[in-house]
Amino acid sequence: MPHCPACQQEAPAAVSRCPLDRSFFVLSRCPRCEAEVFPKERFCAACGSHLEGGPVRLAARLTAASVPARVAASLLDGLALLVAYEIWLSLEWGGGLPVVALLAAAWWGLLPVRAGQTLGQHVMGQVVLTEDRQELNLKASLARMLAAAFSWAFLGPLRALFRADGATTSEAWTRTRTWSLQPDAEETPA
Ligand SMILES: [Zn+2]
Ligand SMILES: [Zn+2]
């Protein structure tokens, strides 16, 4: 049963994050036999291993965001950035490419830090995490953004269409993923 690593409550069906503290629900497994273990257990019930290293935690109920949904999120972000740039110009502090680059860097680099999302991703129910579903720190997020900007030069984002795990080239490089908070159809209670 997935549970919250912060407050230990069990995950209600079809929810990815704890409503109390917004932590992602996790499923803990024994590092030796991969049997599911429960919070606060010190020994694996299946193989008797001492869980001193801590169980391996696997997040539940996140699927790779689909390419059309990601394109939609990017378009929404582009629109929001356009509005932000208009506001910037109205302040009469000067415009041009450096300002656009700075705004884009702040938008895509800073917003996804610590399980964040851009505005477009928020609307589309997406979240950016590492490959193993940990929250991004500032360094990882900036690396991800630079890799994404660079990979556009040879259409790296298109690769997400052909990969089973739905990762773009830059995501494969930086070991990050865009996850959809919508649960799988099979996980939705009838
Ligand atoms: Zn919680
Ligand atoms: Zn075990």
Coordinates of N, CA and C and ligand atoms in Angstrom, one line a residue:
M1 N 0.9 -1.2 0.0 CA 0.0 0.0 0.0 C 0.9 1.2 0.0
P2 N 0.7 2.1 -1.0 CA 1.5 3.4 -1.0 C 1.2 4.2 0.2
H3 N 2.2 4.9 0.7 CA 2.0 5.7 1.9 C 2.8 7.0 1.9
C4 N 2.5 7.9 2.7 CA 3.2 9.2 2.7 C 4.5 9.0 3.6
P5 N 5.7 9.4 3.0 CA 6.9 9.2 3.8 C 7.0 10.2 4.9
A6 N 6.2 11.3 4.9 CA 6.3 12.3 5.9 C 5.4 12.0 7.1
C7 N 4.1 11.7 6.8 CA 3.2 11.5 7.9 C 2.6 10.1 8.0
Q8 N 3.1 9.2 7.1 CA 2.8 7.8 7.2 C 1.4 7.4 6.8
Q9 N 0.5 8.3 6.5 CA -0.8 7.9 6.1 C -0.9 7.2 4.8
E10 N -1.8 6.3 4.7 CA -1.9 5.5 3.5 C -2.6 6.3 2.4
A11 N -2.2 6.0 1.2 CA -2.6 6.8 0.0 C -4.0 6.4 -0.3
P12 N -4.9 7.4 -0.4 CA -6.3 7.1 -1.0 C -6.1 6.8 -2.5
A13 N -7.0 6.1 -3.0 CA -7.0 5.7 -4.4 C -6.9 6.9 -5.3
A14 N -6.1 6.8 -6.4 CA -6.1 7.8 -7.5 C -5.5 9.1 -7.0
V15 N -4.7 9.2 -6.0 CA -4.1 10.4 -5.6 C -2.6 10.2 -5.5
S16 N -1.8 11.1 -6.0 CA -0.3 11.0 -6.1 C 0.4 11.6 -4.9
R17 N -0.2 12.7 -4.4 CA 0.5 13.4 -3.3 C -0.4 13.5 -2.1
C18 N 0.3 13.5 -0.9 CA -0.4 13.6 0.4 C -1.1 14.9 0.5
P19 N -2.4 14.9 0.8 CA -3.1 16.2 0.9 C -2.7 17.0 2.1
L20 N -2.0 16.4 3.1 CA -1.6 17.2 4.3 C -0.3 17.9 4.0
D21 N 0.7 17.2 3.5 CA 2.0 17.9 3.4 C 2.6 17.9 1.9
R22 N 1.8 17.4 1.0 CA 2.1 17.5 -0.5 C 3.3 16.6 -0.8
S23 N 3.7 15.7 0.1 CA 4.8 14.7 -0.2 C 4.2 13.7 -1.2
F24 N 5.1 13.2 -2.1 CA 4.6 12.1 -3.0 C 4.5 10.8 -2.2
F25 N 3.4 10.1 -2.5 CA 3.2 8.8 -1.9 C 4.3 7.9 -2.4
V26 N 4.8 7.0 -1.5 CA 5.8 6.0 -1.9 C 5.4 4.6 -1.5
L27 N 6.0 3.7 -2.2 CA 5.8 2.3 -1.9 C 7.2 1.8 -1.5
S28 N 7.4 1.2 -0.3 CA 8.7 0.8 0.1 C 8.9 -0.7 -0.2
R29 N 10.1 -1.0 -0.7 CA 10.4 -2.4 -1.0 C 11.7 -2.8 -0.3
C30 N 11.8 -4.1 0.0 CA 13.0 -4.6 0.6 C 14.1 -4.6 -0.5
P31 N 15.3 -4.0 -0.1 CA 16.4 -3.9 -1.1 C 16.9 -5.3 -1.6
R32 N 16.6 -6.4 -0.7 CA 17.2 -7.7 -1.1 C 16.2 -8.5 -1.9
C33 N 14.9 -8.6 -1.5 CA 14.0 -9.5 -2.2 C 12.9 -8.7 -2.9
E34 N 12.9 -7.4 -2.7 CA 11.9 -6.6 -3.4 C 10.5 -6.8 -2.9
A35 N 10.3 -7.5 -1.8 CA 8.9 -7.6 -1.2 C 8.5 -6.2 -0.7
E36 N 7.2 -5.9 -0.7 CA 6.8 -4.7 -0.1 C 7.0 -4.7 1.4
V37 N 7.5 -3.6 2.0 CA 7.6 -3.5 3.4 C 6.8 -2.3 3.9
F38 N 6.4 -2.3 5.1 CA 5.5 -1.2 5.6 C 6.4 -0.2 6.4
P39 N 5.9 1.0 6.5 CA 6.6 2.1 7.2 C 7.0 1.6 8.7
K40 N 8.2 1.9 9.1 CA 8.6 1.6 10.5 C 9.0 0.2 10.7
E41 N 8.9 -0.7 9.6 CA 9.3 -2.1 9.8 C 10.8 -2.1 9.8
R42 N 11.4 -2.9 10.7 CA 12.9 -3.0 10.7 C 13.4 -4.3 10.1
F43 N 12.5 -5.3 9.9 CA 12.9 -6.5 9.2 C 11.9 -6.8 8.1
C44 N 12.4 -7.4 7.0 CA 11.5 -7.7 5.9 C 10.7 -9.0 6.3
A45 N 9.4 -8.9 6.1 CA 8.5 -10.0 6.5 C 8.7 -11.2 5.6
A46 N 9.2 -11.0 4.4 CA 9.3 -12.1 3.4 C 10.7 -12.8 3.6
C47 N 11.8 -12.1 3.6 CA 13.1 -12.8 3.7 C 13.8 -12.6 5.0
G48 N 13.3 -11.8 5.9 CA 13.9 -11.6 7.2 C 15.1 -10.7 7.2
S49 N 15.4 -10.0 6.1 CA 16.6 -9.1 6.0 C 16.4 -8.0 7.0
H50 N 17.5 -7.6 7.6 CA 17.5 -6.4 8.5 C 17.5 -5.2 7.5
L51 N 16.5 -4.3 7.7 CA 16.3 -3.1 6.7 C 17.1 -2.0 7.2
E52 N 18.4 -2.2 7.6 CA 19.2 -1.1 8.2 C 19.5 0.0 7.2
G53 N 19.7 -0.4 5.9 CA 20.0 0.6 4.9 C 18.8 1.4 4.5
G54 N 17.7 1.0 5.0 CA 16.4 1.7 4.7 C 15.8 1.0 3.5
P55 N 14.5 0.8 3.4 CA 13.9 0.2 2.3 C 14.0 1.1 1.0
V56 N 14.0 0.5 -0.1 CA 14.0 1.2 -1.4 C 12.6 1.8 -1.6
R57 N 12.5 3.1 -1.8 CA 11.1 3.6 -1.9 C 10.8 3.9 -3.4
L58 N 9.7 3.4 -3.8 CA 9.2 3.6 -5.1 C 7.9 4.4 -5.1
A59 N 7.9 5.5 -5.8 CA 6.7 6.2 -5.8 C 5.6 5.5 -6.6
A60 N 4.4 5.8 -6.3 CA 3.3 5.1 -6.9 C 2.4 6.1 -7.7
R61 N 1.6 5.6 -8.6 CA 0.6 6.4 -9.3 C 1.2 7.6 -10.0
L62 N 2.3 7.5 -10.7 CA 2.8 8.5 -11.6 C 3.0 7.8 -12.9
T63 N 2.6 8.4 -14.0 CA 2.9 7.8 -15.3 C 3.6 8.9 -16.1
A64 N 4.4 8.5 -17.1 CA 5.0 9.5 -18.0 C 4.0 10.3 -18.7
A65 N 4.2 11.6 -18.7 CA 3.2 12.5 -19.4 C 3.3 12.2 -20.9
S66 N 2.2 12.3 -21.6 CA 2.1 12.0 -23.0 C 2.7 13.2 -23.7
V67 N 3.2 13.0 -25.0 CA 3.8 14.0 -25.8 C 2.7 15.2 -26.0
P68 N 1.5 14.9 -26.5 CA 0.6 16.0 -26.7 C 0.3 16.8 -25.5
A69 N 0.2 16.1 -24.3 CA 0.0 16.9 -23.1 C 1.1 17.8 -22.7
R70 N 2.3 17.3 -23.1 CA 3.5 18.1 -22.8 C 3.6 19.3 -23.8
V71 N 3.3 19.1 -25.0 CA 3.2 20.2 -26.0 C 2.2 21.2 -25.5
A72 N 1.1 20.8 -25.0 CA 0.1 21.7 -24.5 C 0.6 22.5 -23.4
A73 N 1.3 21.9 -22.5 CA 1.9 22.6 -21.3 C 2.9 23.6 -21.8
S74 N 3.7 23.2 -22.8 CA 4.8 24.1 -23.3 C 4.1 25.4 -24.0
L75 N 3.0 25.1 -24.7 CA 2.3 26.2 -25.4 C 1.8 27.2 -24.3
L76 N 1.2 26.7 -23.3 CA 0.6 27.5 -22.2 C 1.8 28.3 -21.5
D77 N 2.9 27.6 -21.3 CA 4.1 28.3 -20.8 C 4.6 29.4 -21.7
G78 N 4.5 29.2 -23.0 CA 5.0 30.2 -24.0 C 4.1 31.4 -23.9
L79 N 2.8 31.2 -23.8 CA 1.8 32.3 -23.7 C 2.1 33.1 -22.5
A80 N 2.2 32.4 -21.3 CA 2.5 33.0 -20.1 C 3.8 33.9 -20.1
L81 N 4.8 33.3 -20.8 CA 6.1 34.0 -20.9 C 5.9 35.3 -21.7
L82 N 5.1 35.2 -22.8 CA 4.8 36.3 -23.7 C 4.2 37.4 -22.8
V83 N 3.2 37.1 -22.0 CA 2.6 38.1 -21.1 C 3.6 38.7 -20.2
A84 N 4.5 37.8 -19.6 CA 5.5 38.3 -18.7 C 6.4 39.3 -19.4
Y85 N 6.7 39.0 -20.7 CA 7.6 39.8 -21.4 C 7.0 41.2 -21.8
E86 N 5.7 41.1 -22.1 CA 4.9 42.4 -22.3 C 4.9 43.3 -21.1
I87 N 4.8 42.6 -19.9 CA 4.8 43.4 -18.6 C 6.2 44.0 -18.4
W88 N 7.2 43.2 -18.7 CA 8.6 43.7 -18.6 C 8.8 44.9 -19.5
L89 N 8.3 44.8 -20.8 CA 8.5 45.9 -21.7 C 7.8 47.2 -21.2
S90 N 6.6 47.0 -20.6 CA 5.8 48.1 -20.1 C 6.6 48.8 -19.0
L91 N 7.5 48.2 -18.3 CA 8.3 48.8 -17.3 C 9.4 49.7 -17.9
E92 N 9.6 49.5 -19.2 CA 10.6 50.3 -20.0 C 12.0 50.2 -19.4
W93 N 12.4 48.9 -19.1 CA 13.8 48.6 -18.7 C 14.6 48.1 -19.8
G94 N 14.0 48.2 -21.1 CA 14.7 47.6 -22.2 C 14.3 46.2 -22.5
G95 N 14.4 45.8 -23.7 CA 14.0 44.4 -24.1 C 15.1 43.7 -24.8
G96 N 14.7 42.8 -25.7 CA 15.7 42.1 -26.5 C 15.9 40.7 -26.1
L97 N 16.7 40.0 -26.9 CA 17.0 38.6 -26.7 C 17.5 38.2 -25.3
P98 N 18.5 39.0 -24.7 CA 19.0 38.6 -23.4 C 17.8 38.6 -22.3
V99 N 16.9 39.5 -22.4 CA 15.8 39.6 -21.5 C 14.9 38.4 -21.6
V100 N 14.6 38.0 -22.9 CA 13.8 36.8 -23.2 C 14.5 35.6 -22.6
A101 N 15.8 35.5 -22.9 CA 16.5 34.3 -22.4 C 16.5 34.2 -20.9
L102 N 16.6 35.4 -20.2 CA 16.6 35.5 -18.8 C 15.3 35.0 -18.2
L103 N 14.2 35.6 -18.8 CA 12.8 35.2 -18.4 C 12.6 33.7 -18.5
A104 N 13.0 33.2 -19.7 CA 12.8 31.7 -20.0 C 13.6 30.9 -19.0
A105 N 14.9 31.3 -18.7 CA 15.7 30.6 -17.8 C 15.1 30.6 -16.4
A106 N 14.5 31.7 -15.9 CA 13.9 31.8 -14.6 C 12.7 30.9 -14.6
W107 N 11.9 30.9 -15.7 CA 10.7 30.2 -15.8 C 10.9 28.7 -15.7
W108 N 11.7 28.2 -16.7 CA 11.9 26.7 -16.8 C 13.0 26.2 -15.8
G109 N 13.9 27.1 -15.4 CA 14.9 26.6 -14.5 C 14.5 26.7 -13.0
L110 N 13.8 27.7 -12.6 CA 13.6 27.9 -11.2 C 12.2 27.3 -10.7
L111 N 11.2 27.4 -11.6 CA 9.9 26.9 -11.2 C 9.9 25.4 -10.9
P112 N 10.6 24.5 -11.6 CA 10.5 23.1 -11.3 C 11.3 22.6 -10.1
V113 N 12.0 23.5 -9.4 CA 12.8 23.1 -8.3 C 11.9 22.5 -7.2
R114 N 12.3 21.5 -6.6 CA 11.6 20.8 -5.5 C 10.1 20.4 -5.8
A115 N 10.0 19.5 -6.7 CA 8.7 18.9 -7.1 C 7.8 20.0 -7.7
G116 N 8.5 21.0 -8.3 CA 7.7 22.0 -8.8 C 7.1 21.8 -10.2
Q117 N 6.6 22.7 -10.8 CA 6.0 22.6 -12.1 C 5.9 24.0 -12.6
T118 N 5.9 24.2 -13.9 CA 5.7 25.5 -14.5 C 4.2 25.7 -14.5
L119 N 3.8 26.9 -14.8 CA 2.3 27.2 -14.9 C 1.6 26.2 -15.8
G120 N 2.1 26.1 -17.0 CA 1.5 25.2 -18.0 C 1.4 23.7 -17.5
Q121 N 2.5 23.3 -16.8 CA 2.5 21.9 -16.3 C 1.4 21.8 -15.1
H122 N 1.3 22.9 -14.4 CA 0.3 22.9 -13.3 C -1.1 22.7 -13.9
V123 N -1.4 23.4 -14.9 CA -2.7 23.4 -15.6 C -2.9 21.9 -16.2
M124 N -1.9 21.3 -16.7 CA -2.0 20.0 -17.3 C -1.8 18.9 -16.4
G125 N -1.6 19.2 -15.1 CA -1.5 18.1 -14.1 C -0.2 17.3 -14.3
Q126 N 0.9 18.1 -14.5 CA 2.2 17.4 -14.7 C 3.2 17.9 -13.7
V127 N 4.2 17.1 -13.4 CA 5.2 17.5 -12.4 C 6.6 17.0 -12.9
V128 N 7.6 17.7 -12.6 CA 9.0 17.3 -13.0 C 9.7 16.8 -11.8
L129 N 10.2 15.5 -12.0 CA 11.0 14.9 -10.9 C 12.1 14.2 -11.6
T130 N 13.0 13.6 -10.8 CA 14.1 12.8 -11.4 C 13.6 11.5 -11.8
E131 N 14.4 10.8 -12.5 CA 14.1 9.4 -13.1 C 13.5 8.5 -12.0
D132 N 14.1 8.6 -10.8 CA 13.6 7.7 -9.7 C 12.7 8.5 -8.8
R133 N 12.1 9.5 -9.3 CA 11.0 10.2 -8.7 C 11.3 11.0 -7.4
Q134 N 12.5 11.5 -7.4 CA 12.9 12.4 -6.3 C 12.7 13.8 -6.8
E135 N 12.5 14.8 -5.8 CA 12.4 16.2 -6.2 C 13.7 16.7 -6.7
L136 N 13.6 17.6 -7.7 CA 14.8 18.2 -8.3 C 15.3 19.3 -7.4
N137 N 16.7 19.4 -7.2 CA 17.3 20.5 -6.6 C 17.6 21.6 -7.6
L138 N 18.1 22.7 -7.2 CA 18.3 23.8 -8.1 C 19.3 23.4 -9.2
K139 N 20.4 22.7 -8.8 CA 21.4 22.4 -9.8 C 20.9 21.4 -10.8
A140 N 20.1 20.4 -10.4 CA 19.5 19.5 -11.3 C 18.5 20.2 -12.3
S141 N 17.8 21.1 -11.7 CA 16.8 21.8 -12.5 C 17.5 22.7 -13.6
L142 N 18.6 23.4 -13.2 CA 19.2 24.2 -14.2 C 19.9 23.4 -15.2
A143 N 20.5 22.2 -14.8 CA 21.1 21.3 -15.8 C 20.1 20.8 -16.8
R144 N 18.9 20.5 -16.3 CA 17.8 20.0 -17.1 C 17.4 21.1 -18.1
M145 N 17.3 22.3 -17.7 CA 16.9 23.4 -18.5 C 17.9 23.7 -19.6
L146 N 19.2 23.7 -19.3 CA 20.3 23.9 -20.3 C 20.3 22.8 -21.3
A147 N 20.1 21.6 -20.8 CA 20.2 20.4 -21.7 C 19.0 20.5 -22.7
A148 N 17.8 20.9 -22.1 CA 16.6 21.0 -23.0 C 16.8 22.1 -24.1
A149 N 17.3 23.2 -23.7 CA 17.6 24.3 -24.6 C 18.5 23.8 -25.7
F150 N 19.6 23.1 -25.3 CA 20.6 22.6 -26.3 C 20.0 21.6 -27.2
S151 N 19.2 20.7 -26.6 CA 18.7 19.5 -27.4 C 17.7 20.0 -28.5
W152 N 17.1 21.1 -28.3 CA 16.2 21.6 -29.3 C 16.9 21.8 -30.6
A153 N 18.2 22.1 -30.6 CA 19.0 22.3 -31.8 C 18.9 21.1 -32.7
F154 N 18.8 19.9 -32.2 CA 18.6 18.8 -33.1 C 17.3 18.0 -32.8
L155 N 16.3 18.7 -32.5 CA 15.0 18.2 -32.3 C 14.9 17.0 -31.2
G156 N 15.7 17.2 -30.2 CA 15.7 16.2 -29.1 C 14.4 15.9 -28.5
P157 N 13.5 16.9 -28.3 CA 12.2 16.6 -27.7 C 11.4 15.6 -28.5
L158 N 11.6 15.5 -29.8 CA 10.8 14.6 -30.6 C 11.1 13.1 -30.2
R159 N 12.2 12.9 -29.6 CA 12.6 11.5 -29.2 C 11.6 10.9 -28.2
A160 N 10.9 11.8 -27.5 CA 9.9 11.3 -26.5 C 8.8 10.4 -27.2
L161 N 8.6 10.7 -28.5 CA 7.5 10.0 -29.2 C 7.9 8.6 -29.4
F162 N 9.2 8.3 -29.4 CA 9.7 6.9 -29.8 C 10.2 6.1 -28.7
R163 N 10.3 6.7 -27.5 CA 10.8 6.0 -26.3 C 9.7 5.5 -25.5
A164 N 9.8 4.2 -25.0 CA 8.8 3.6 -24.2 C 8.5 4.4 -22.9
D165 N 9.6 5.0 -22.3 CA 9.5 5.7 -21.1 C 9.1 7.1 -21.3
G166 N 8.9 7.6 -22.5 CA 8.4 8.9 -22.8 C 9.4 10.0 -22.4
A167 N 10.7 9.7 -22.4 CA 11.7 10.7 -22.0 C 12.2 11.4 -23.3
T168 N 12.4 12.7 -23.2 CA 13.0 13.5 -24.3 C 14.5 13.2 -24.1
T169 N 15.3 13.6 -25.2 CA 16.8 13.5 -25.1 C 17.3 14.2 -23.9
S170 N 16.9 15.4 -23.6 CA 17.5 16.1 -22.5 C 17.1 15.4 -21.2
E171 N 15.9 14.8 -21.1 CA 15.6 14.1 -19.9 C 16.4 12.9 -19.7
A172 N 16.7 12.2 -20.8 CA 17.6 11.0 -20.7 C 18.9 11.4 -20.2
W173 N 19.5 12.6 -20.7 CA 20.8 13.1 -20.3 C 20.8 13.4 -18.8
T174 N 19.8 14.1 -18.4 CA 19.8 14.7 -17.0 C 19.1 13.8 -16.0
R175 N 18.6 12.6 -16.5 CA 17.9 11.6 -15.6 C 16.7 12.3 -14.9
T176 N 16.0 13.1 -15.6 CA 14.8 13.6 -15.1 C 13.6 13.2 -15.9
R177 N 12.4 13.4 -15.4 CA 11.2 13.0 -16.2 C 10.1 14.0 -15.9
T178 N 9.2 14.1 -16.9 CA 8.0 14.9 -16.7 C 6.9 13.8 -16.5
W179 N 6.3 13.8 -15.3 CA 5.3 12.8 -14.9 C 3.9 13.4 -15.0
S180 N 3.0 12.6 -15.3 CA 1.6 13.0 -15.2 C 1.0 12.6 -13.9
L181 N 0.3 13.5 -13.3 CA -0.4 13.1 -12.0 C -1.6 12.4 -12.2
Q182 N -2.1 12.3 -13.4 CA -3.3 11.5 -13.6 C -2.9 10.0 -13.5
P183 N -3.6 9.2 -12.7 CA -3.3 7.8 -12.6 C -3.6 7.0 -13.8
D184 N -3.0 5.8 -13.9 CA -3.3 4.9 -15.0 C -4.8 4.5 -14.9
A185 N -5.3 4.1 -16.1 CA -6.7 3.7 -16.1 C -6.9 2.5 -15.2
E186 N -5.9 1.6 -15.1 CA -6.1 0.3 -14.3 C -6.1 0.6 -12.8
E187 N -5.5 1.8 -12.5 CA -5.4 2.1 -11.1 C -6.6 2.9 -10.6
T188 N -7.5 3.4 -11.5 CA -8.6 4.1 -11.2 C -9.7 3.2 -10.6
P189 N -10.2 3.5 -9.4 CA -11.2 2.6 -8.8 C -12.5 2.7 -9.6
A190 N -13.2 1.5 -9.7 CA -14.4 1.5 -10.6 C -15.5 2.2 -9.9
Ligands
ZN1 ZN 1.7 13.2 4.5
ZN2 ZN 13.2 -9.1 1.9

